[in-house]
PDB file of C-alpha atoms in Angstrom:
ATOM      1  CA  UNK A 275      -7.508 -83.445 -29.995  1.00 57.00           C
ATOM      2  CA  UNK A 276      -4.375 -81.828 -28.668  1.00 62.00           C
ATOM      3  CA  UNK A 277      -2.824 -81.975 -32.129  1.00 66.00           C
ATOM      4  CA  UNK A 278      -5.790 -80.066 -33.598  1.00 62.00           C
ATOM      5  CA  UNK A 279      -5.438 -77.310 -30.968  1.00 62.00           C
ATOM      6  CA  UNK A 280      -1.722 -76.919 -31.688  1.00 67.00           C
ATOM      7  CA  UNK A 281      -2.506 -76.325 -35.364  1.00 71.00           C
ATOM      8  CA  UNK A 282      -5.462 -73.995 -34.699  1.00 69.00           C
ATOM      9  CA  UNK A 283      -3.607 -71.493 -32.482  1.00 73.00           C
ATOM     10  CA  UNK A 284      -1.054 -70.352 -35.097  1.00 74.00           C
ATOM     11  CA  UNK A 285      -3.779 -70.172 -37.736  1.00 71.00           C
ATOM     12  CA  UNK A 286      -5.888 -67.937 -35.460  1.00 70.00           C
ATOM     13  CA  UNK A 287      -2.894 -65.661 -34.794  1.00 70.00           C
ATOM     14  CA  UNK A 288      -2.185 -65.445 -38.516  1.00 66.00           C
ATOM     15  CA  UNK A 289      -5.817 -64.512 -39.189  1.00 67.00           C
ATOM     16  CA  UNK A 290      -5.674 -61.738 -36.578  1.00 67.00           C
ATOM     17  CA  UNK A 291      -2.437 -60.322 -37.995  1.00 66.00           C
ATOM     18  CA  UNK A 292      -3.756 -60.345 -41.547  1.00 65.00           C
ATOM     19  CA  UNK A 293      -6.543 -57.984 -40.454  1.00 62.00           C
ATOM     20  CA  UNK A 294      -3.969 -55.280 -39.630  1.00 66.00           C
ATOM     21  CA  UNK A 295      -3.322 -52.384 -41.999  1.00 69.00           C
ATOM     22  CA  UNK A 296      -0.297 -53.274 -44.093  1.00 70.00           C
ATOM     23  CA  UNK A 297       0.385 -49.700 -45.291  1.00 77.00           C
ATOM     24  CA  UNK A 298       3.648 -48.201 -44.005  1.00 79.00           C
ATOM     25  CA  UNK A 299       3.398 -45.563 -41.286  1.00 75.00           C
ATOM     26  CA  UNK A 300       5.456 -42.396 -41.591  1.00 74.00           C
ATOM     27  CA  UNK A 301       6.416 -40.586 -38.391  1.00 72.00           C
ATOM     28  CA  UNK A 302       7.627 -37.003 -38.701  1.00 71.00           C
ATOM     29  CA  UNK A 303       9.188 -34.753 -36.070  1.00 72.00           C
ATOM     30  CA  UNK A 304       7.023 -31.743 -36.910  1.00 70.00           C
ATOM     31  CA  UNK A 305       3.737 -33.146 -35.641  1.00 71.00           C
ATOM     32  CA  UNK A 306       0.464 -31.249 -35.803  1.00 76.00           C
ATOM     33  CA  UNK A 307       0.481 -27.460 -35.873  1.00 79.00           C
ATOM     34  CA  UNK A 308      -0.152 -25.823 -32.463  1.00 82.00           C
ATOM     35  CA  UNK A 309      -2.462 -22.873 -33.124  1.00 87.00           C
ATOM     36  CA  UNK A 310      -1.981 -21.412 -29.606  1.00 90.00           C
ATOM     37  CA  UNK A 311       1.835 -21.567 -29.504  1.00 87.00           C
ATOM     38  CA  UNK A 312       2.264 -17.787 -29.918  1.00 91.00           C
ATOM     39  CA  UNK A 313      -0.290 -17.024 -27.180  1.00 92.00           C
ATOM     40  CA  UNK A 314       1.382 -19.438 -24.775  1.00 91.00           C
ATOM     41  CA  UNK A 315       4.839 -18.006 -25.503  1.00 91.00           C
ATOM     42  CA  UNK A 316       3.601 -14.437 -24.891  1.00 93.00           C
ATOM     43  CA  UNK A 317       1.711 -15.272 -21.665  1.00 93.00           C
ATOM     44  CA  UNK A 318       3.218 -14.113 -18.360  1.00 94.00           C
ATOM     45  CA  UNK A 319       4.763 -16.789 -16.156  1.00 92.00           C
ATOM     46  CA  UNK A 320       2.358 -18.626 -13.891  1.00 91.00           C
ATOM     47  CA  UNK A 321       2.625 -17.758 -10.202  1.00 88.00           C
ATOM     48  CA  UNK A 322       1.849 -20.674  -7.915  1.00 91.00           C
ATOM     49  CA  UNK A 323      -0.242 -20.078  -4.806  1.00 91.00           C
ATOM     50  CA  UNK A 324       1.708 -19.897  -1.554  1.00 94.00           C
ATOM     51  CA  UNK A 325       2.219 -23.037   0.503  1.00 95.00           C
ATOM     52  CA  UNK A 326       1.200 -23.387   4.141  1.00 96.00           C
ATOM     53  CA  UNK A 327       4.129 -22.492   6.396  1.00 95.00           C
ATOM     54  CA  UNK A 328       2.401 -23.281   9.703  1.00 95.00           C
ATOM     55  CA  UNK A 329      -1.082 -24.229  10.892  1.00 96.00           C
ATOM     56  CA  UNK A 330      -1.729 -22.896  14.371  1.00 96.00           C
ATOM     57  CA  UNK A 331      -4.584 -23.298  16.846  1.00 96.00           C
ATOM     58  CA  UNK A 332      -5.196 -20.568  19.423  1.00 96.00           C
ATOM     59  CA  UNK A 333      -7.392 -20.351  22.526  1.00 96.00           C
ATOM     60  CA  UNK A 334      -8.770 -16.843  22.934  1.00 94.00           C
ATOM     61  CA  UNK A 335      -9.661 -14.993  26.160  1.00 94.00           C
ATOM     62  CA  UNK A 336     -13.402 -15.588  25.612  1.00 93.00           C
ATOM     63  CA  UNK A 337     -12.633 -19.357  25.446  1.00 94.00           C
ATOM     64  CA  UNK A 338     -13.238 -19.552  21.682  1.00 93.00           C
ATOM     65  CA  UNK A 339     -10.843 -21.217  19.258  1.00 95.00           C
ATOM     66  CA  UNK A 340      -9.095 -19.622  16.316  1.00 95.00           C
ATOM     67  CA  UNK A 341      -7.343 -21.602  13.595  1.00 96.00           C
ATOM     68  CA  UNK A 342      -4.818 -19.732  11.445  1.00 96.00           C
ATOM     69  CA  UNK A 343      -2.822 -21.099   8.504  1.00 97.00           C
ATOM     70  CA  UNK A 344       0.183 -18.872   7.831  1.00 97.00           C
ATOM     71  CA  UNK A 345       1.459 -19.004   4.235  1.00 96.00           C
ATOM     72  CA  UNK A 346       5.117 -18.984   3.232  1.00 95.00           C
ATOM     73  CA  UNK A 347       4.860 -15.706   1.287  1.00 94.00           C
ATOM     74  CA  UNK A 348       4.566 -13.773   4.587  1.00 93.00           C
ATOM     75  CA  UNK A 349       1.612 -11.730   3.311  1.00 95.00           C
ATOM     76  CA  UNK A 350      -1.290 -14.183   3.361  1.00 96.00           C
ATOM     77  CA  UNK A 351      -3.076 -16.376   5.887  1.00 96.00           C
ATOM     78  CA  UNK A 352      -6.334 -18.270   6.286  1.00 96.00           C
ATOM     79  CA  UNK A 353      -8.531 -17.873   9.386  1.00 96.00           C
ATOM     80  CA  UNK A 354     -11.182 -20.364  10.563  1.00 96.00           C
ATOM     81  CA  UNK A 355     -13.379 -20.600  13.654  1.00 94.00           C
ATOM     82  CA  UNK A 356     -13.699 -24.401  13.305  1.00 94.00           C
ATOM     83  CA  UNK A 357     -10.927 -26.844  12.472  1.00 92.00           C
ATOM     84  CA  UNK A 358     -12.693 -28.071   9.332  1.00 93.00           C
ATOM     85  CA  UNK A 359     -14.566 -24.795   8.729  1.00 93.00           C
ATOM     86  CA  UNK A 360     -14.542 -22.575   5.681  1.00 94.00           C
ATOM     87  CA  UNK A 361     -11.434 -20.353   5.714  1.00 95.00           C
ATOM     88  CA  UNK A 362     -11.441 -16.594   5.438  1.00 95.00           C
ATOM     89  CA  UNK A 363      -8.541 -15.372   3.291  1.00 96.00           C
ATOM     90  CA  UNK A 364      -6.443 -12.703   4.994  1.00 96.00           C
ATOM     91  CA  UNK A 365      -3.736 -10.585   3.392  1.00 96.00           C
ATOM     92  CA  UNK A 366      -1.115  -8.182   4.703  1.00 96.00           C
ATOM     93  CA  UNK A 367       0.266  -5.217   2.737  1.00 95.00           C
ATOM     94  CA  UNK A 368       3.809  -6.347   3.580  1.00 94.00           C
ATOM     95  CA  UNK A 369       5.495  -9.105   5.573  1.00 92.00           C
ATOM     96  CA  UNK A 370       5.262  -8.523   9.323  1.00 91.00           C
ATOM     97  CA  UNK A 371       2.133  -6.377   9.150  1.00 95.00           C
ATOM     98  CA  UNK A 372      -1.361  -7.463  10.329  1.00 96.00           C
ATOM     99  CA  UNK A 373      -3.388  -9.781   8.133  1.00 96.00           C
ATOM    100  CA  UNK A 374      -6.876  -8.522   7.263  1.00 96.00           C
ATOM    101  CA  UNK A 375      -9.853  -9.783   5.316  1.00 94.00           C
ATOM    102  CA  UNK A 376     -13.589  -9.277   5.701  1.00 90.00           C
ATOM    103  CA  UNK A 377     -14.208  -8.194   9.299  1.00 93.00           C
ATOM    104  CA  UNK A 378     -11.202 -10.168  10.634  1.00 95.00           C
ATOM    105  CA  UNK A 379      -7.734  -8.855  11.497  1.00 95.00           C
ATOM    106  CA  UNK A 380      -4.930 -11.073  12.824  1.00 96.00           C
ATOM    107  CA  UNK A 381      -1.819  -9.452  14.288  1.00 96.00           C
ATOM    108  CA  UNK A 382       1.040 -11.911  14.731  1.00 95.00           C
ATOM    109  CA  UNK A 383       3.312 -14.254  12.831  1.00 94.00           C
ATOM    110  CA  UNK A 384       3.711 -18.023  12.515  1.00 93.00           C
ATOM    111  CA  UNK A 385       6.547 -18.020  15.066  1.00 93.00           C
ATOM    112  CA  UNK A 386       4.625 -16.047  17.721  1.00 93.00           C
ATOM    113  CA  UNK A 387       3.116 -17.869  20.704  1.00 94.00           C
ATOM    114  CA  UNK A 388       0.084 -15.554  20.732  1.00 95.00           C
ATOM    115  CA  UNK A 389      -1.865 -13.389  18.299  1.00 96.00           C
ATOM    116  CA  UNK A 390      -4.280 -10.494  18.573  1.00 96.00           C
ATOM    117  CA  UNK A 391      -7.565 -11.336  16.862  1.00 96.00           C
ATOM    118  CA  UNK A 392     -10.103  -8.693  15.913  1.00 95.00           C
ATOM    119  CA  UNK A 393     -13.335 -10.227  14.681  1.00 91.00           C
ATOM    120  CA  UNK A 394     -16.949  -9.197  14.932  1.00 86.00           C
ATOM    121  CA  UNK A 395     -16.013  -5.785  16.272  1.00 87.00           C
ATOM    122  CA  UNK A 396     -14.085  -7.017  19.330  1.00 91.00           C
ATOM    123  CA  UNK A 397     -10.350  -7.472  19.848  1.00 94.00           C
ATOM    124  CA  UNK A 398      -8.781 -10.108  22.079  1.00 94.00           C
ATOM    125  CA  UNK A 399      -5.549 -11.943  22.779  1.00 96.00           C
ATOM    126  CA  UNK A 400      -5.314 -15.597  21.751  1.00 95.00           C
ATOM    127  CA  UNK A 401      -2.610 -17.991  22.982  1.00 93.00           C
ATOM    128  CA  UNK A 402      -1.220 -20.926  21.044  1.00 85.00           C
TER     129      UNK A 402
END
């Protein structure tokens, strides 16, 4: 029985290999033509979004919490009222100036221990 199995295995492998295409394959360096190559070459460079420089949590004077993510470009931040809440995107015209977006304005930087938060028509100090 073992002798029959030893003869059957090579025959099965030979049968599988004979099913392969025996035509030679030619590989060229040119490859298929890219129809969008000119558009890609003429496109402006991609600008990546800024990375988070610091995520800060502040306790405001009315005992509410403010969560601010300062970005490393110095001109953008995200503001949330809950830790896992939906962020409001804030932007500043230049580095060091207040961040604003929607009805929210944040005055302060990532290195500051406190910020001034203006939201919902009222302004208050918030400590980190």
